[in-house]
CSV table of C-alpha atoms in Angstrom, one decimal:
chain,number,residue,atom,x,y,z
A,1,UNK,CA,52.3,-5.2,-1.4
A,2,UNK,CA,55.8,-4.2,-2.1
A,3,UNK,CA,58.3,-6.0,0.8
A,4,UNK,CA,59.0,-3.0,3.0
A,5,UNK,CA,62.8,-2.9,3.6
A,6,UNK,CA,63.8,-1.7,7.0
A,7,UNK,CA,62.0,-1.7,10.9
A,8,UNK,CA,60.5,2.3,9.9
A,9,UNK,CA,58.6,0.9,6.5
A,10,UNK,CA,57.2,-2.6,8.2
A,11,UNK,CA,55.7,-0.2,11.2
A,12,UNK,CA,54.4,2.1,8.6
A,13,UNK,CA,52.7,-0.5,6.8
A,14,UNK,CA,51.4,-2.5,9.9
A,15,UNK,CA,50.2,0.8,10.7
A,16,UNK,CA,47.9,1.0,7.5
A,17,UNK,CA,47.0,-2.5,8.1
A,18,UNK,CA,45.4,-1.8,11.6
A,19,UNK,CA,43.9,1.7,10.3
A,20,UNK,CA,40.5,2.0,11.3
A,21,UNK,CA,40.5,-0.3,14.2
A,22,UNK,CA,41.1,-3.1,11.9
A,23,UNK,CA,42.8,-6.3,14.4
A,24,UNK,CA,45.6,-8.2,12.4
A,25,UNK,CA,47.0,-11.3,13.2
A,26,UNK,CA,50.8,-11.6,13.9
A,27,UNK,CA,51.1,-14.4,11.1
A,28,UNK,CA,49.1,-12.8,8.0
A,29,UNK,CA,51.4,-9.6,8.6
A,30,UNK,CA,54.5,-11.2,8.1
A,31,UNK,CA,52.8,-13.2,5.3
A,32,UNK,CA,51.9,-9.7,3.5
A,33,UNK,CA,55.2,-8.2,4.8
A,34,UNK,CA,57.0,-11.2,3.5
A,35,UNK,CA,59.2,-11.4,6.6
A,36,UNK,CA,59.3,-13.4,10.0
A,37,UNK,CA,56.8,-13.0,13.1
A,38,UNK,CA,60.1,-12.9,14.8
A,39,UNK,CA,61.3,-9.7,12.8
A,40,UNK,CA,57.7,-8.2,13.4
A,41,UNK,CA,57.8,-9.2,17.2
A,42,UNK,CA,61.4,-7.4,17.2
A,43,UNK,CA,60.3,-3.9,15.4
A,44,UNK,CA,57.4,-3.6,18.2
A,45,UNK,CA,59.4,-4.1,20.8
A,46,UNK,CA,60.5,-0.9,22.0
A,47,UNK,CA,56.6,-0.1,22.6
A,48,UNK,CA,57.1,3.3,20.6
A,49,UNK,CA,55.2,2.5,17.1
A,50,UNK,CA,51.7,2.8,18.7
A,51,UNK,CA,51.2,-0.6,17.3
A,52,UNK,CA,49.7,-3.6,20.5
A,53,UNK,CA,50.7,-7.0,20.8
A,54,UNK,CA,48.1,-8.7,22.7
A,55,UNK,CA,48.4,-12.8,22.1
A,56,UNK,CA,48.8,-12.9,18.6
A,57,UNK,CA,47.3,-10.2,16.9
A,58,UNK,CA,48.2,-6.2,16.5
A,59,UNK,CA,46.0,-3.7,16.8
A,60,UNK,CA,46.3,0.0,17.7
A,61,UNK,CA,46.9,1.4,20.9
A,62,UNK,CA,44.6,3.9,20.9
A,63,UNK,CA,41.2,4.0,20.1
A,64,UNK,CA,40.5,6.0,16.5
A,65,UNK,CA,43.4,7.6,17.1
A,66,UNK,CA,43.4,9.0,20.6
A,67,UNK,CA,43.7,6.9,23.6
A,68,UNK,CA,40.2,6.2,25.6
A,69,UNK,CA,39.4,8.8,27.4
A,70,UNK,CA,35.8,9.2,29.5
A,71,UNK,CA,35.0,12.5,28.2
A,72,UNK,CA,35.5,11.7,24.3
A,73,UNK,CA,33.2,7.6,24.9
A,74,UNK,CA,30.3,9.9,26.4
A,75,UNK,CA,30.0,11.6,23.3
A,76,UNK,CA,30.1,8.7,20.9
A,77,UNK,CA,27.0,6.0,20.1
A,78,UNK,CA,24.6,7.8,22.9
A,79,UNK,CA,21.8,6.2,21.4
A,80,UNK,CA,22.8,3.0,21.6
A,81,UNK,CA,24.2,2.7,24.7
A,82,UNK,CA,20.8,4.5,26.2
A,83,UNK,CA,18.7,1.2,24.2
A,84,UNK,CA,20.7,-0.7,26.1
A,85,UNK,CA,20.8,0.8,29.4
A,86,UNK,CA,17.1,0.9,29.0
A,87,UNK,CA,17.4,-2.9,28.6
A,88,UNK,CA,19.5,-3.3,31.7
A,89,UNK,CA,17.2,-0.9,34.0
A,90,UNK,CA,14.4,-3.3,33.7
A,91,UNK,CA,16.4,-6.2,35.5
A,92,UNK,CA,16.6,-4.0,38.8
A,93,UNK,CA,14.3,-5.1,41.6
A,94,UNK,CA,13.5,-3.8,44.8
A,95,UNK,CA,16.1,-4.9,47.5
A,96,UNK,CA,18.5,-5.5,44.9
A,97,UNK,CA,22.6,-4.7,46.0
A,98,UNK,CA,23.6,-4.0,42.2
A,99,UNK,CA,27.1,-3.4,41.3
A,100,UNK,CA,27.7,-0.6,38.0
A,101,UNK,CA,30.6,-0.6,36.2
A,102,UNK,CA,32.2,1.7,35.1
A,103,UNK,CA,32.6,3.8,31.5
A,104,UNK,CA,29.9,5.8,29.0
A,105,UNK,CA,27.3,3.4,28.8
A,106,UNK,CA,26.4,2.5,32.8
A,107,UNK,CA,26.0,6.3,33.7
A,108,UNK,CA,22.2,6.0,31.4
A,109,UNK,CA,21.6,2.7,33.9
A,110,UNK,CA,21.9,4.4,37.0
A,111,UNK,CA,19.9,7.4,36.2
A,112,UNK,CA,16.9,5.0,35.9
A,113,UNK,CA,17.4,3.4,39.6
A,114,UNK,CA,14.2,3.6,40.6
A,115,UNK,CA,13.8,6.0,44.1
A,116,UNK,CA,13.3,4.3,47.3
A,117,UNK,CA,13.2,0.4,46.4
A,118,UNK,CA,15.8,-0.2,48.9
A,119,UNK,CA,18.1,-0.7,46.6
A,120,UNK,CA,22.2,-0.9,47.1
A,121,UNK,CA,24.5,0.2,44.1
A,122,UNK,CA,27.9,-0.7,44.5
A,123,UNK,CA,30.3,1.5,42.1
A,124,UNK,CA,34.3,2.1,41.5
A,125,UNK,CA,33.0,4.9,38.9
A,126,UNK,CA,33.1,8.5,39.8
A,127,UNK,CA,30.4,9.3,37.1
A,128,UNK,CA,28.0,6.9,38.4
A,129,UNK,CA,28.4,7.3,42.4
A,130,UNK,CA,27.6,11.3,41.2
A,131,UNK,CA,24.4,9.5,39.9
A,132,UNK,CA,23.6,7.3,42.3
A,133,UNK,CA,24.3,9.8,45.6
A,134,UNK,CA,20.8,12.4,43.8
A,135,UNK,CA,18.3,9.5,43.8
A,136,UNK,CA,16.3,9.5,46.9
A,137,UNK,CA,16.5,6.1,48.6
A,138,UNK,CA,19.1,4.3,47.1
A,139,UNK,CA,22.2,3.5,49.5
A,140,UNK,CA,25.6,3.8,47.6
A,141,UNK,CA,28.7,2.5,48.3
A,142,UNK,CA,31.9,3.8,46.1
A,143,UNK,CA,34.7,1.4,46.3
A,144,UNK,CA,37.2,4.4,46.5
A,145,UNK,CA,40.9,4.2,46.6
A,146,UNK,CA,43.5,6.0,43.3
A,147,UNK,CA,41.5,7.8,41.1
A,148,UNK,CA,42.6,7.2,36.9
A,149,UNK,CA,40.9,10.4,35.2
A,150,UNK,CA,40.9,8.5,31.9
A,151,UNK,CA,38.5,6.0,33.0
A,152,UNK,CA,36.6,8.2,36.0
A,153,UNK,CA,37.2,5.0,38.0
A,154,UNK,CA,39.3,4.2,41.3
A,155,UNK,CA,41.1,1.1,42.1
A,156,UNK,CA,42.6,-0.3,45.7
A,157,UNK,CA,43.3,-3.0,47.5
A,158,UNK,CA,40.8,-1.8,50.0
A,159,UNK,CA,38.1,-1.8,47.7
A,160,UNK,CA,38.9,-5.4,46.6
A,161,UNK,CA,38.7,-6.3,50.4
A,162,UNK,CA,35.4,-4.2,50.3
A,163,UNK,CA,33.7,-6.8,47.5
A,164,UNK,CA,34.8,-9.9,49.3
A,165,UNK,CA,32.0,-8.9,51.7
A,166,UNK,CA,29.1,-7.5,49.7
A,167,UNK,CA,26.5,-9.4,48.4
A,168,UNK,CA,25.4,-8.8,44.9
A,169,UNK,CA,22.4,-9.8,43.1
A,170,UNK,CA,22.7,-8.3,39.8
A,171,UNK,CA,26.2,-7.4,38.3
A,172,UNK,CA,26.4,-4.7,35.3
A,173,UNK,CA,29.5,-4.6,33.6
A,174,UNK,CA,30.7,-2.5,30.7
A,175,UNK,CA,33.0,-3.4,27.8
A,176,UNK,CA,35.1,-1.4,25.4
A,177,UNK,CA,35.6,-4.6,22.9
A,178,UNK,CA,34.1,-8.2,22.9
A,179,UNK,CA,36.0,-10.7,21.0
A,180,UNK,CA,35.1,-13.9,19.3
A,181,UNK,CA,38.5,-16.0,20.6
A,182,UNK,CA,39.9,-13.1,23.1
A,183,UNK,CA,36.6,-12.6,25.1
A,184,UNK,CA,35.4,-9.3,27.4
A,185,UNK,CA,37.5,-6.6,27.1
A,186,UNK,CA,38.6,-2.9,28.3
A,187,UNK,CA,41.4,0.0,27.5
A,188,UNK,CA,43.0,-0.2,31.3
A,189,UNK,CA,44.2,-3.2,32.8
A,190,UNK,CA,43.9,-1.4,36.6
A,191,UNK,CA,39.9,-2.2,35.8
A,192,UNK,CA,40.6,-5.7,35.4
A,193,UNK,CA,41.0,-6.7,39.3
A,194,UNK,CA,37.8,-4.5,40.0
A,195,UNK,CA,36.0,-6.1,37.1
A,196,UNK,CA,37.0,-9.9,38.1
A,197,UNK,CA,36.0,-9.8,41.9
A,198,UNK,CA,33.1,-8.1,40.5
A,199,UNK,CA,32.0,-10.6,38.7
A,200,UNK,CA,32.7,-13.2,41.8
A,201,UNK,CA,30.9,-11.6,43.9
A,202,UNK,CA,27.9,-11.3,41.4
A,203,UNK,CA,24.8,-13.7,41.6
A,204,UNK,CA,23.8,-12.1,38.1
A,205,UNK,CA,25.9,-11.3,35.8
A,206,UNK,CA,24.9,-8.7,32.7
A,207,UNK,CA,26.5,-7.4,30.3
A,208,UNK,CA,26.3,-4.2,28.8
A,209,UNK,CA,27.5,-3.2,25.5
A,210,UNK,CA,26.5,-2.2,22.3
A,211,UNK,CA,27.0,-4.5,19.1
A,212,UNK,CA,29.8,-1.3,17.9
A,213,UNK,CA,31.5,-3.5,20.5
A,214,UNK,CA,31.5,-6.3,18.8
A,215,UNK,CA,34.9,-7.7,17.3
A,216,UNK,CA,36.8,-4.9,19.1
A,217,UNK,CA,39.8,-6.1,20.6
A,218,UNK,CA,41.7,-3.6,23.6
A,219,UNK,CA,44.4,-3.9,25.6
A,220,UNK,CA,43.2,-6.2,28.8
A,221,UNK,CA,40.6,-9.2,29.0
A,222,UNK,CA,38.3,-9.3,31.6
A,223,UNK,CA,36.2,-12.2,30.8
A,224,UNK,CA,34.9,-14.2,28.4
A,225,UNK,CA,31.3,-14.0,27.5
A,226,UNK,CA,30.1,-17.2,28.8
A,227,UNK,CA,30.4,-15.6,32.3
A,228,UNK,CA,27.4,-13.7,31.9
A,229,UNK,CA,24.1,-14.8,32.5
A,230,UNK,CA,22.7,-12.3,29.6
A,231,UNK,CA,24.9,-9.8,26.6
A,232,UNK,CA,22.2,-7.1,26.6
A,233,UNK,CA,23.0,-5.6,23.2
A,234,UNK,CA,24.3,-9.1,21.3
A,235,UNK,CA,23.9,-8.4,17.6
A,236,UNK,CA,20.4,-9.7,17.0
A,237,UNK,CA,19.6,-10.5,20.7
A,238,UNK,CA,17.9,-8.5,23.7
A,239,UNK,CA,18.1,-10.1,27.4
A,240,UNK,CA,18.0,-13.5,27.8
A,241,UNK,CA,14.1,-14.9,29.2
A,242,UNK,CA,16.1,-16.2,31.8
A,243,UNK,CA,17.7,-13.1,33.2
A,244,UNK,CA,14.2,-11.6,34.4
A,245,UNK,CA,14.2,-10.6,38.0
């Protein structure tokens, strides 16, 4: 590659180095740009290139060219996330207080709570508490509070307080990326605080995500994937024996 010469050519050509979702690390993009990480860290400073900097790698800050948005993920890898939901649905037990994330993939989870088991789904996801409220028998409670259209989920203080006293058995959790050094991740860092007490508050922890997920690095971390009793949908694994109910 030709030394670009000048901030507008070395954004352009980081540009074509993250096309396609592609995640670059800081140091072999000055090495192919033959400048500084310095100079790179300078040119992406302004936050206008459409070009992250999380740790040190770059990637793009959308997602195939359009930031996330709930409406355009429901349309994309339906299959797979319903294998995997189907996966998930068979860890539910009756009397189990169940928390669902939120995002494209949980919403095929709770349409397969079975009716009147007794069984408690706690939610910060629009789509799923619209779910969870038709099925006969199933208490719900939506931890409510400012609603972010993008991701059809609230956030709050209050619902943070809310977890802090709820008991859950069996945590679902949803991912947009999983990476190998960066761990469980998600487009919106106002899911993050949700996500974590989540987790806390969680004697079981699942996740859910397709292997598309896999090697996907977005904006905020969440977790790492040792936090998780099982990764229903690991390349080449299904749930763990240990995770039955």
């Amino acid at each position: 590659m030709a030394r670009p010469s000048g901030r507008a050519a070395r954004i352009q050509a980081l540009r074509k180095m993250c096309a396609s979702g592609a995640i670059v690390h800081i140091a072999d993009a000055a090495k192919q740009l033959e400048t500084s990480e310095i100079t790179i860290r300078r040119d992406l400073s302004d936050n206008d290139s459409g070009i992250l900097r999380l740790g040190g790698y770059l990637m793009f800050a959308s997602d195939n060219g359009e930031r996330y948005s709930l409406s355009h993920a429901q349309g994309t890898n339906t299959q797979a996330k319903i294998e995997v939901a189907l996966q998930a649905a068979e860890l539910i037990a009756p009397e189990d207080t169940i928390f669902i994330d939120c995002g494209s993939t949980l919403p095929h989870l709770a349409s397969r709570i079975p009716q009147n088991a007794n069984i408690t789904v706690v939610t910060q996801a629009l789509n799923i508490a619209e779910i969870v409220a038709r099925i006969e028998g199933v208490n719900l409670i939506l931890l409510a509070g400012i609603y972010h259209a993008e991701s059809g989920s609230f956030s709050s203080e209050t619902a943070l307080k809310m977890l802090q006293e709820i008991n859950i058995t069996k945590g679902f959790f949803s991912a947009a990326g999983v990476h190998e050094t960066e761990g469980v991740t998600c487009f919106h860092f106002h899911e993050v605080a949700v996500k974590r007490a989540a987790i806390a508050r969680s004697q079981r922890r699942f996740l859910v995500a397709d292997t598309s997920k896999w090697g996907k690095l977005r904006p905020a971390t969440f977790a790492q994937v040792n936090e998780f009793d099982a990764w229903i949908g690991k390349p080449g694994h299904g749930p763990s024996p240990s995770a039955a109910p």
